[in-house]
Every structure is written in structure tokens, then in C-alpha cells.
Amino acid sequence: MKKSICVIGIGYVGLPTAAMFASKGHKVIGYDLNQKAVDALNKGEIIIEEPGLGELVKQVVADGNLVGTTECPEGCDVYIIAVPTPINEDKSADMRFVEAATRAIVPNVRKGAIVILESTSPPRTVQDLMLPILKETGFVLGEELLVAHSPERILPGKVIEELRTNSRIVGGINEKSSLEVKKVYESIVEGEIFITTSTTAEMCKLMENTFRDVNIALANELAKMSEELGVNCWDVIRMANQHPRVNILQPGPGVGGHCIALDPWFLVEKSQNAKLIHQARLNNDSMPKFVVDKIDSILGGLKGKTVTLFGVTYKPNIDDVRESPVMHIMDMLKESGANVRVCDPHANEKVENNFDIYSACDGSDIAVLGVNHDQFIGVDFEKMTKNMNNKVIFDTRNFWNREDVEKAGVEYILLGEGKEEN
Ligand code: SAJ
């Protein structure tokens, strides 16, 4: 049955979710306080970069199935909360947007409606933050107002595909809520839908991202140990991963984005037992400084030197610079008196001093590969480095080919590669 659905928050998660529901014939309203995002939506345009999203939004807006508004709509069948859950300076969760969204629903919701939290949240958010607010409706929760947490798990860059094909977790406040919310997602999800409690669903989502963060922290620790002990960490990872039960992830300049770099803190805040998780966060957060210290030692000081950063987004082939470790590296370099030039074809309007591949290194003392965008595949290193002061490339991702770089007469330094002294 086609429903009226209000998606609260039309950002990286809410907009694709709204568009997917609209593409299945539901009447969807995207509610957001950001006038710019709402105006763009109503013109059928998007203000973020995500493959396939632009076309989908254009289509569903033209069909009249998706509209944007800055006022919370009344009487919808379903309200989906997809607002940001950032962290405060002290690493505690900032739940103001979830709270405000829940409060906005209260005067507008009708008896029998469904409220779903999609935003990644600390354990017990539905129980301790949302339910007391939703009680103010006067409806019997779980009977006259159904409530669940169904965490989004889509990978930026593959959002449309993953929304459809990923399995989904639905954690209702009771079985009736779970079953009704499952029916809602069945119209867009081809993967399996698992039913559980709201707090278990919150914990699942957090542990998925924490699993990845801890594994990356292990890889980053390996990179540091390798430099210390004269080992190439990339050889270690390649060979160790031949073991059928081992899968070490990739080291790099740190962990960015608005998910993996933040979510583990929600567990640290809530549980004294989250010690390994806490240490993993600290390990990953130490990587930008590790990279800057290495640039410093390669150049024999940073003051007055020029560094070119290839890729500043938080991961390849997207335009998102939120929590990007390479942005932190840029700030630290500037604070140390270095000049920074950038080459990032995705972060166009988001950074200053952004040049194309073949002029970015002009007058530069070092080129640092921070993010492996596809545009950096097959570059002509001779052309790229022709006007460099000092021909050296520091690759933090094991992305560029050493032989190709050296053939162009350029020194190649790799993160996590210690030199063995026999
Ligand atoms: N990274 C490494 N080494 C690796 C893998 C990643 O350093 O081996 C870094 C990346 O460079 C990036 C960061 O980790 O800076 C995170 O990137 P990512 O691609 O691992 O993940 P996100 O943050 O874009 O998306 C994650 C996904 N979660 C998992 O894969 C468990 C996605 O499914 C979630 O929906 C999303 O978080 C979210 O919204 O929570």
C-alpha cells in the first residue's frame, strides 16, 4: 500500500532514502530546516555528490512524488528521522537534532502512525530520549504510535545500490512496531530484514562501524611498528591476508567521515568497558600528526616549505571533506608555516589553492598522496613533477607505483615502509 512518508533531514542519508521511497510511488515529503537544501530539492537538484542520486531525485520530483519543506508536515503515515548525530568537543554525542526532530513530530503525528529513527545513535536513544517525548502525544506507544530504530548502513559512493541490496535491521519497541516498520522497508529493500529490539539495533549499527575502526587502527599501528622495525607493512598485510581467517584493513593518513570516525565514541561515552574501542579511536586520530611529522622529517622542517596534497576528501571519489584526516594534515602544515597547494578534482568549491594534476606541484617541495581518487590513476609523473623544487612523492595509501615514480626521476616514500638493515 502506498504511504505518505515524511523524511526529516534531507542530507547524505535522508535524501536518497526519501528518493527511493518516492521512486516506489509513495508520497514523500523531505522536511529540513536548511532552506538551501529544500529549495534545491524542489527544483529537482541535489547539493551533494553521489552517483545516481541526481537522476533519481530529478525523476521523483518531476513525477510529483517528492517535495521539500521547512515545516514539519501533519498527519503522515510514517516519519523517518535521518538527522545528523555529531559529537561535541568532549566526544559526547550531540543529540540535539534527534531531540528536535522528535519534538517536531509530536504536535503533527496522527494516531496509528509510525516513527522511525535512522540516525546512528548511542545505545538506549529510542528508549531514554525519544519515548519520553513521544509519550506527550497521548497515544499508547507500541499500539497507537509505532516506534523503531532502523539504522542506515549505506556506503557513501554506493548509496543507491546499498539502500536497495543491503540487509536491514529493524528494532521496534515491541513486536507490532517491528513488523509494521519491516513492511515499510520491504517496498525499497531487496536484502533480508532482521527484527530485533531498538537497543540491539542501535548496538548493531555502532559495532559495525566500530569493527571497521578497530581493524583500521590495527593496520595503522602495524604501519607505525613497521617503520620502526624495518618492515614493509603492505607486504605483511598482503601475505597475512592469505590466511583464511585474517583480513587486516589498509593503513593510511587516518579515518574520516561522519560515521566511522565518530560512532565508536558513542560506545566510549556509554560504557566503561569500551577500552579497546577507545584506544583504537586514539590510534586512528594520531595518524594525521604521524603523517605531518614524517613530512617534517623528510623536508628537514616545514616552515617556508611548499607541500602539495593530492586528495583532501575523507575517502576516494566523493566530495565530502567532513572529518577528513587530510584536511587536518593541511591545517597542521599551515600552522607549522608551510604553504599548502591542493589537487582534488572532487572537492572543487571546498578548498582553496586547488590546482589540476599537472600544475599542482609547481614550486613544491613534496607531493603527498592523501586520497586515491580515480583521477590519479595513470598520471604522467615526469609532467606532474617537472616544476618541483624537490622531486619527492610521499604516498600514504600505497597507491602510486614505485617503479613508475622512480622512472620519472622522483624519489618515492611509502607510509608504513621501514627499511630493513641486513
Ligand atoms: N579507511 C582506511 N582503511 C581502510 C578502510 C577505510 O583508512 O582499510 C578509512 C577511509 O579512508 C575513510 C574512513 O576509513 O577515511 C571511512 O571510510 P569507509 O569507506 O570505511 O566508511 P564510511 O564512513 O564512508 O561508511 C561507513 C560504512 N560502514 C561500514 O562499512 C561498516 C557504511 O556502511 C555506513 O553506512 C556508514 O559508515 C555510516 O553512515 O555509518
Coordinates of C-alpha atoms and ligand atoms in Angstrom, one line a residue:
M1 CA 0.0 0.0 0.0
K2 CA 1.3 3.5 -0.9
K3 CA 2.0 5.6 2.1
S4 CA 2.6 9.3 2.9
I5 CA 6.2 9.5 4.3
C6 CA 8.0 12.4 5.9
V7 CA 11.7 12.1 5.9
I8 CA 13.2 14.5 8.5
G9 CA 16.7 15.6 7.4
I10 CA 17.5 15.5 3.7
G11 CA 21.2 15.1 3.8
Y12 CA 23.5 12.2 2.8
V13 CA 21.1 9.6 4.2
G14 CA 17.7 11.2 4.2
L15 CA 17.7 12.4 0.6
P16 CA 18.5 9.1 -1.0
T17 CA 16.1 7.3 1.3
A18 CA 13.3 9.8 0.5
A19 CA 14.0 9.5 -3.2
M20 CA 13.9 5.7 -3.1
F21 CA 10.6 5.6 -1.3
A22 CA 9.3 8.2 -3.8
S23 CA 10.5 6.1 -6.7
K24 CA 8.3 3.3 -5.4
G25 CA 5.2 5.5 -5.7
H26 CA 5.0 6.7 -2.0
K27 CA 4.2 10.3 -1.5
V28 CA 7.3 11.6 0.3
I29 CA 7.9 15.0 1.9
G30 CA 11.5 15.9 2.8
Y31 CA 11.5 18.2 5.8
D32 CA 14.7 20.1 6.6
L33 CA 15.5 23.4 8.2
N34 CA 18.2 24.1 5.6
Q35 CA 16.3 26.3 3.1
K36 CA 19.1 25.8 0.5
A37 CA 18.7 22.0 0.6
V38 CA 14.8 22.4 0.4
D39 CA 15.0 24.9 -2.5
A40 CA 17.4 22.7 -4.4
L41 CA 15.2 19.6 -3.8
N42 CA 12.1 21.4 -5.1
K43 CA 13.9 22.2 -8.3
G44 CA 14.9 18.5 -8.6
E45 CA 18.5 19.3 -7.9
I46 CA 21.0 18.0 -5.3
I47 CA 23.8 19.8 -3.4
I48 CA 25.9 16.7 -2.6
E49 CA 27.9 14.4 -4.9
E50 CA 26.6 10.8 -5.1
P51 CA 26.5 8.6 -8.2
G52 CA 23.0 8.1 -9.5
L53 CA 21.3 10.3 -6.9
G54 CA 20.9 13.4 -9.1
E55 CA 19.0 11.5 -11.8
L56 CA 16.8 9.7 -9.2
V57 CA 15.8 13.0 -7.4
K58 CA 15.1 14.8 -10.7
Q59 CA 12.8 12.0 -11.7
V60 CA 10.8 11.6 -8.5
V61 CA 10.4 15.4 -8.1
A62 CA 9.2 15.7 -11.7
D63 CA 6.7 12.8 -11.0
G64 CA 5.4 14.8 -8.0
N65 CA 6.3 12.1 -5.5
L66 CA 8.9 14.0 -3.6
V67 CA 8.7 17.6 -2.3
G68 CA 10.7 19.6 0.2
T69 CA 9.5 21.7 3.1
T70 CA 10.9 23.6 6.0
E71 CA 7.8 22.9 8.2
C72 CA 7.1 19.6 9.8
P73 CA 4.1 18.2 7.9
E74 CA 0.9 16.9 9.7
G75 CA -0.7 13.6 9.6
C76 CA 1.8 11.5 7.6
D77 CA 1.7 7.6 7.8
V78 CA 5.4 7.4 8.5
Y79 CA 8.0 9.8 10.0
I80 CA 11.7 8.8 9.4
I81 CA 14.3 10.7 11.3
A82 CA 17.6 11.0 9.4
V83 CA 19.3 13.9 11.0
P84 CA 23.0 14.2 11.9
T85 CA 24.3 13.0 15.3
P86 CA 27.6 14.8 15.6
I87 CA 29.9 14.7 18.6
N88 CA 30.7 17.5 21.0
E89 CA 34.2 18.8 21.8
D90 CA 34.4 16.4 24.7
K91 CA 33.4 13.5 22.3
S92 CA 30.0 13.0 23.9
A93 CA 27.1 12.6 21.4
D94 CA 25.2 15.8 20.4
M95 CA 21.6 14.5 20.3
R96 CA 20.0 17.9 19.8
F97 CA 18.9 17.2 16.2
V98 CA 17.3 13.9 17.1
E99 CA 15.6 15.5 20.1
A100 CA 14.3 18.5 18.0
A101 CA 13.1 16.1 15.2
T102 CA 11.2 14.0 17.8
R103 CA 9.7 17.2 19.3
A104 CA 8.6 18.4 15.9
I105 CA 6.7 15.2 15.3
V106 CA 4.7 15.3 18.5
P107 CA 2.1 18.0 17.5
N108 CA 1.8 16.7 13.9
V109 CA 1.6 13.0 14.3
R110 CA -1.7 11.1 13.9
K111 CA -3.0 8.0 15.8
G112 CA -1.7 4.8 14.1
A113 CA 1.4 6.5 12.6
I114 CA 4.9 5.1 12.6
V115 CA 8.1 6.9 13.8
I116 CA 11.5 5.5 12.7
L117 CA 14.9 6.6 13.9
E118 CA 17.5 6.0 11.2
S119 CA 20.3 8.3 12.6
T120 CA 23.2 6.4 14.2
S121 CA 22.7 7.0 17.9
P122 CA 24.1 5.9 21.3
P123 CA 22.5 2.8 22.8
R124 CA 19.2 3.4 24.5
T125 CA 18.4 6.6 22.5
V126 CA 14.9 5.4 21.5
Q127 CA 14.1 4.2 25.0
D128 CA 15.5 7.1 27.0
L129 CA 15.4 10.1 24.7
M130 CA 12.6 9.5 22.2
L131 CA 9.9 7.6 24.0
P132 CA 9.5 10.1 26.9
I133 CA 9.0 12.8 24.2
L134 CA 6.6 10.7 22.1
K135 CA 4.5 10.0 25.2
E136 CA 3.4 13.6 25.1
T137 CA 1.2 12.7 22.1
G138 CA -1.1 10.9 24.5
F139 CA -1.1 7.8 22.2
V140 CA -0.3 4.3 23.6
L141 CA 3.2 3.7 22.4
G142 CA 3.6 0.4 20.5
E143 CA -0.2 0.3 19.9
E144 CA -1.4 3.7 18.7
L145 CA 2.1 5.0 17.8
L146 CA 4.6 2.5 16.5
V147 CA 8.3 3.2 17.0
A148 CA 11.5 1.6 15.9
H149 CA 15.2 2.2 15.2
S150 CA 16.3 1.1 11.7
P151 CA 19.9 2.2 11.3
E152 CA 21.1 3.3 7.9
R153 CA 24.1 1.3 6.7
I154 CA 24.7 2.8 3.2
L155 CA 28.2 3.4 2.0
P156 CA 28.8 6.9 0.6
G157 CA 29.6 6.5 -3.1
K158 CA 27.4 3.4 -3.4
V159 CA 24.3 4.7 -1.6
I160 CA 21.6 3.9 -4.2
E161 CA 22.8 0.4 -4.7
E162 CA 23.3 -0.3 -1.0
L163 CA 19.9 1.1 0.0
R164 CA 18.3 -1.5 -2.2
T165 CA 20.6 -4.5 -1.7
N166 CA 21.9 -4.3 1.9
S167 CA 20.1 -6.3 4.6
R168 CA 18.3 -4.1 7.1
I169 CA 17.8 -4.2 10.9
V170 CA 14.5 -3.1 12.4
G171 CA 14.5 -2.7 16.1
G172 CA 11.0 -2.0 17.3
I173 CA 9.9 -1.0 20.8
N174 CA 7.6 -4.1 20.6
E175 CA 6.8 -6.8 18.0
K176 CA 3.9 -4.8 16.5
S177 CA 6.2 -1.9 15.8
S178 CA 8.9 -4.1 14.3
L179 CA 6.5 -5.9 12.0
E180 CA 4.9 -2.7 10.7
V181 CA 8.2 -1.0 10.1
K182 CA 9.5 -4.1 8.3
K183 CA 6.6 -3.7 5.9
V184 CA 7.6 -0.1 5.2
Y185 CA 11.1 -1.0 4.3
E186 CA 10.0 -4.0 2.2
S187 CA 9.0 -1.6 -0.5
I188 CA 12.6 -0.5 -1.1
V189 CA 14.9 -3.2 0.3
E190 CA 15.7 -6.4 -1.5
G191 CA 18.0 -7.7 1.2
E192 CA 16.8 -9.6 4.2
I193 CA 15.2 -7.6 7.0
F194 CA 16.0 -8.7 10.6
I195 CA 13.8 -7.9 13.5
T196 CA 15.1 -7.1 17.0
T197 CA 14.8 -4.6 19.8
S198 CA 15.5 -0.9 19.5
T199 CA 18.6 -1.0 21.7
T200 CA 20.0 -4.1 20.0
A201 CA 19.6 -2.4 16.7
E202 CA 21.4 0.7 18.0
M203 CA 24.3 -1.6 19.2
C204 CA 24.5 -3.5 15.9
K205 CA 25.0 -0.3 13.9
L206 CA 27.6 1.0 16.3
M207 CA 29.5 -2.3 16.4
E208 CA 29.6 -2.5 12.6
N209 CA 31.4 0.8 12.3
T210 CA 33.5 0.1 15.4
F211 CA 34.6 -3.2 14.0
R212 CA 36.0 -1.3 11.0
D213 CA 37.5 1.4 13.1
V214 CA 39.4 -1.1 15.3
N215 CA 40.6 -3.0 12.4
I216 CA 41.9 0.1 10.6
A217 CA 43.6 1.1 13.9
L218 CA 45.3 -2.2 13.9
A219 CA 46.5 -1.6 10.4
N220 CA 47.7 1.9 11.3
E221 CA 49.6 0.5 14.4
L222 CA 51.2 -2.0 12.1
A223 CA 52.3 0.8 9.8
K224 CA 54.0 2.6 12.6
M225 CA 55.6 -0.6 14.0
S226 CA 56.8 -1.4 10.5
E227 CA 58.6 1.9 10.1
E228 CA 60.2 1.3 13.5
L229 CA 61.2 -2.3 12.9
G230 CA 62.3 -2.2 9.3
V231 CA 59.4 -4.0 7.7
N232 CA 57.1 -3.1 4.8
C233 CA 53.6 -3.3 6.3
W234 CA 51.9 -3.6 2.9
D235 CA 53.8 -6.9 2.3
V236 CA 52.8 -8.1 5.8
I237 CA 49.1 -7.3 5.1
R238 CA 49.2 -8.9 1.6
M239 CA 50.7 -12.1 2.9
A240 CA 48.9 -12.3 6.3
N241 CA 45.6 -11.8 4.5
Q242 CA 46.2 -15.1 2.6
H243 CA 45.3 -16.8 5.8
P244 CA 41.7 -17.9 5.6
R245 CA 40.7 -16.2 8.8
V246 CA 42.7 -13.0 8.6
N247 CA 41.6 -9.7 7.0
I248 CA 43.7 -6.7 8.0
L249 CA 42.4 -3.5 6.5
Q250 CA 44.5 -0.7 5.0
P251 CA 46.6 1.8 6.9
G252 CA 46.5 5.5 5.8
P253 CA 46.5 9.1 7.0
G254 CA 43.6 8.4 9.4
V255 CA 39.9 7.7 9.5
G256 CA 37.5 10.3 8.3
G257 CA 33.8 10.9 7.5
H258 CA 30.8 11.3 9.7
C259 CA 30.4 7.7 10.7
I260 CA 33.4 5.5 11.5
A261 CA 35.4 8.4 13.0
L262 CA 32.6 9.3 15.3
D263 CA 30.3 6.4 16.1
P264 CA 32.8 4.5 18.4
W265 CA 32.8 7.5 20.7
F266 CA 29.1 6.8 21.4
L267 CA 30.1 3.5 23.0
V268 CA 33.0 5.0 24.8
E269 CA 30.6 7.6 26.3
K270 CA 28.1 4.9 27.4
S271 CA 30.3 2.1 28.7
Q272 CA 33.4 2.0 30.9
N273 CA 34.2 -1.3 29.2
A274 CA 34.8 0.2 25.8
K275 CA 38.6 0.3 26.4
L276 CA 39.9 -1.2 23.2
I277 CA 37.4 0.8 21.2
H278 CA 38.7 4.0 22.9
Q279 CA 42.3 3.2 22.2
A280 CA 41.5 2.4 18.5
R281 CA 39.9 5.9 18.2
L282 CA 43.1 7.5 19.7
N283 CA 45.3 5.4 17.3
N284 CA 43.4 6.5 14.2
D285 CA 43.2 10.1 15.4
S286 CA 47.0 10.1 15.8
M287 CA 47.6 9.4 12.1
P288 CA 47.4 12.9 10.7
K289 CA 50.1 14.1 13.1
F290 CA 52.2 11.0 12.3
V291 CA 52.0 12.0 8.6
V292 CA 52.9 15.6 9.3
D293 CA 55.9 14.6 11.4
K294 CA 57.1 12.4 8.6
I295 CA 56.8 15.2 6.0
D296 CA 58.7 17.4 8.5
S297 CA 61.5 14.9 8.8
I298 CA 61.6 14.2 5.0
L299 CA 61.9 18.0 4.3
G300 CA 64.1 18.8 7.4
G301 CA 61.5 21.3 8.7
L302 CA 58.2 22.7 7.5
K303 CA 58.5 26.5 7.8
G304 CA 58.5 28.1 4.3
K305 CA 58.3 24.8 2.5
T306 CA 55.5 24.0 -0.1
V307 CA 53.5 20.8 0.2
T308 CA 51.1 19.6 -2.5
L309 CA 48.3 17.4 -1.2
F310 CA 46.7 15.1 -3.7
G311 CA 43.2 14.3 -2.4
V312 CA 41.7 16.0 0.6
T313 CA 38.3 14.4 0.9
Y314 CA 37.7 11.8 3.6
K315 CA 37.9 8.9 1.1
P316 CA 38.2 8.4 -2.7
N317 CA 35.8 9.6 -5.4
I318 CA 33.4 11.6 -3.2
D319 CA 33.3 15.3 -2.4
D320 CA 32.8 15.0 1.4
V321 CA 35.6 16.7 3.4
R322 CA 33.9 16.2 6.8
E323 CA 36.3 14.9 9.4
S324 CA 38.8 14.3 6.6
P325 CA 42.2 13.4 8.1
V326 CA 43.9 15.1 5.1
M327 CA 42.1 18.4 6.0
H328 CA 43.6 18.0 9.5
I329 CA 47.0 17.4 7.9
M330 CA 46.5 20.6 5.8
D331 CA 45.7 22.6 8.9
M332 CA 48.7 21.3 10.8
L333 CA 51.1 22.0 7.9
K334 CA 49.8 25.6 7.7
E335 CA 50.2 26.1 11.4
S336 CA 53.8 25.0 11.1
G337 CA 54.4 27.7 8.5
A338 CA 54.2 25.5 5.3
N339 CA 52.5 26.6 2.1
V340 CA 49.9 24.1 1.0
R341 CA 48.7 23.5 -2.6
V342 CA 45.9 21.1 -3.3
C343 CA 44.9 18.9 -6.2
D344 CA 41.4 17.5 -5.6
P345 CA 39.0 17.2 -8.5
H346 CA 36.1 16.3 -6.2
A347 CA 36.5 19.0 -3.5
N348 CA 36.2 21.8 -6.0
E349 CA 34.5 24.6 -4.1
K350 CA 35.5 23.3 -0.7
V351 CA 39.2 24.1 -0.7
E352 CA 41.4 27.0 -1.7
N353 CA 44.5 26.7 -3.8
N354 CA 43.1 23.8 -5.8
F355 CA 45.0 23.1 -8.9
D356 CA 44.9 20.5 -11.7
I357 CA 47.2 17.5 -11.6
Y358 CA 49.9 19.0 -13.9
S359 CA 50.3 22.4 -12.2
A360 CA 49.7 21.4 -8.5
C361 CA 53.3 20.6 -7.9
D362 CA 54.8 23.8 -9.4
G363 CA 57.3 25.2 -6.9
S364 CA 56.5 22.4 -4.4
D365 CA 59.0 20.6 -2.1
I366 CA 56.9 17.4 -1.8
A367 CA 53.8 15.8 -3.2
V368 CA 51.7 13.8 -0.7
L369 CA 49.1 11.3 -1.9
G370 CA 46.4 11.6 0.7
V371 CA 43.3 10.2 -1.1
N372 CA 43.4 7.8 -4.0
H373 CA 40.8 9.3 -6.4
D374 CA 40.4 7.6 -9.7
Q375 CA 41.6 10.7 -11.5
F376 CA 45.1 10.0 -10.1
I377 CA 45.4 6.6 -11.9
G378 CA 47.9 6.6 -14.7
V379 CA 49.4 10.1 -14.1
D380 CA 52.5 11.1 -16.0
F381 CA 54.9 11.6 -13.1
E382 CA 57.5 13.4 -15.2
K383 CA 54.9 16.0 -16.3
M384 CA 53.4 16.2 -12.8
T385 CA 56.8 16.9 -11.1
K386 CA 58.5 19.0 -13.9
N387 CA 58.4 22.2 -11.9
M388 CA 59.0 20.9 -8.4
N389 CA 61.8 22.3 -6.3
N390 CA 62.5 18.9 -4.8
K391 CA 61.3 15.7 -6.6
V392 CA 59.8 13.6 -3.9
I393 CA 56.4 11.8 -3.5
F394 CA 55.1 10.5 -0.2
D395 CA 52.3 8.0 -0.8
T396 CA 50.1 7.4 2.3
R397 CA 47.9 4.8 0.5
N398 CA 50.3 2.5 -1.4
F399 CA 48.5 3.8 -4.5
W400 CA 51.1 5.0 -6.9
N401 CA 53.6 2.5 -8.5
R402 CA 57.1 2.9 -7.1
E403 CA 58.7 1.9 -10.5
D404 CA 56.7 4.5 -12.5
V405 CA 57.6 7.2 -10.0
E406 CA 61.3 6.4 -9.9
K407 CA 61.5 6.0 -13.7
A408 CA 60.5 9.7 -13.8
G409 CA 63.5 10.5 -11.6
V410 CA 61.4 11.1 -8.5
E411 CA 62.0 9.7 -5.0
Y412 CA 59.2 7.5 -3.7
I413 CA 58.4 7.2 0.0
L414 CA 55.7 5.0 1.3
L415 CA 53.8 5.2 4.6
G416 CA 54.5 2.1 6.7
E417 CA 57.6 1.0 4.8
G418 CA 60.5 0.6 7.1
K419 CA 63.9 -0.1 5.6
E420 CA 65.5 -3.4 6.8
E421 CA 69.1 -3.2 7.7
N422 CA 70.7 -6.6 7.0
Ligands
SAJ1 N1 39.8 3.6 5.7 C1 41.1 3.3 6.0 N2 41.5 2.0 5.7 C2 40.6 1.0 5.2 C3 39.3 1.4 5.0 C4 38.9 2.7 5.3 O1 41.9 4.1 6.4 O2 41.0 -0.1 5.0 C5 39.3 5.0 6.0 C6 38.8 5.7 4.8 O3 39.9 6.3 4.1 C7 37.9 6.8 5.4 C8 37.3 6.0 6.6 O4 38.2 4.9 6.8 O5 38.6 7.9 5.8 C9 35.9 5.5 6.5 O6 35.6 5.1 5.2 P1 34.7 3.8 4.9 O7 34.6 3.6 3.4 O8 35.3 2.6 5.6 O9 33.3 4.1 5.5 P2 32.2 5.3 5.5 O10 32.5 6.1 6.8 O11 32.2 6.0 4.3 O12 30.9 4.4 5.7 C10 30.7 3.6 6.8 C11 30.2 2.2 6.3 N3 30.3 1.3 7.4 C12 30.9 0.1 7.3 O13 31.4 -0.3 6.3 C13 30.9 -0.8 8.5 C14 28.7 2.4 5.9 O14 28.2 1.1 5.6 C15 27.9 3.1 6.9 O15 26.5 3.2 6.5 C16 28.4 4.4 7.2 O16 29.8 4.2 7.7 C17 27.6 5.2 8.2 O17 26.8 6.0 7.7 O18 27.6 4.9 9.4

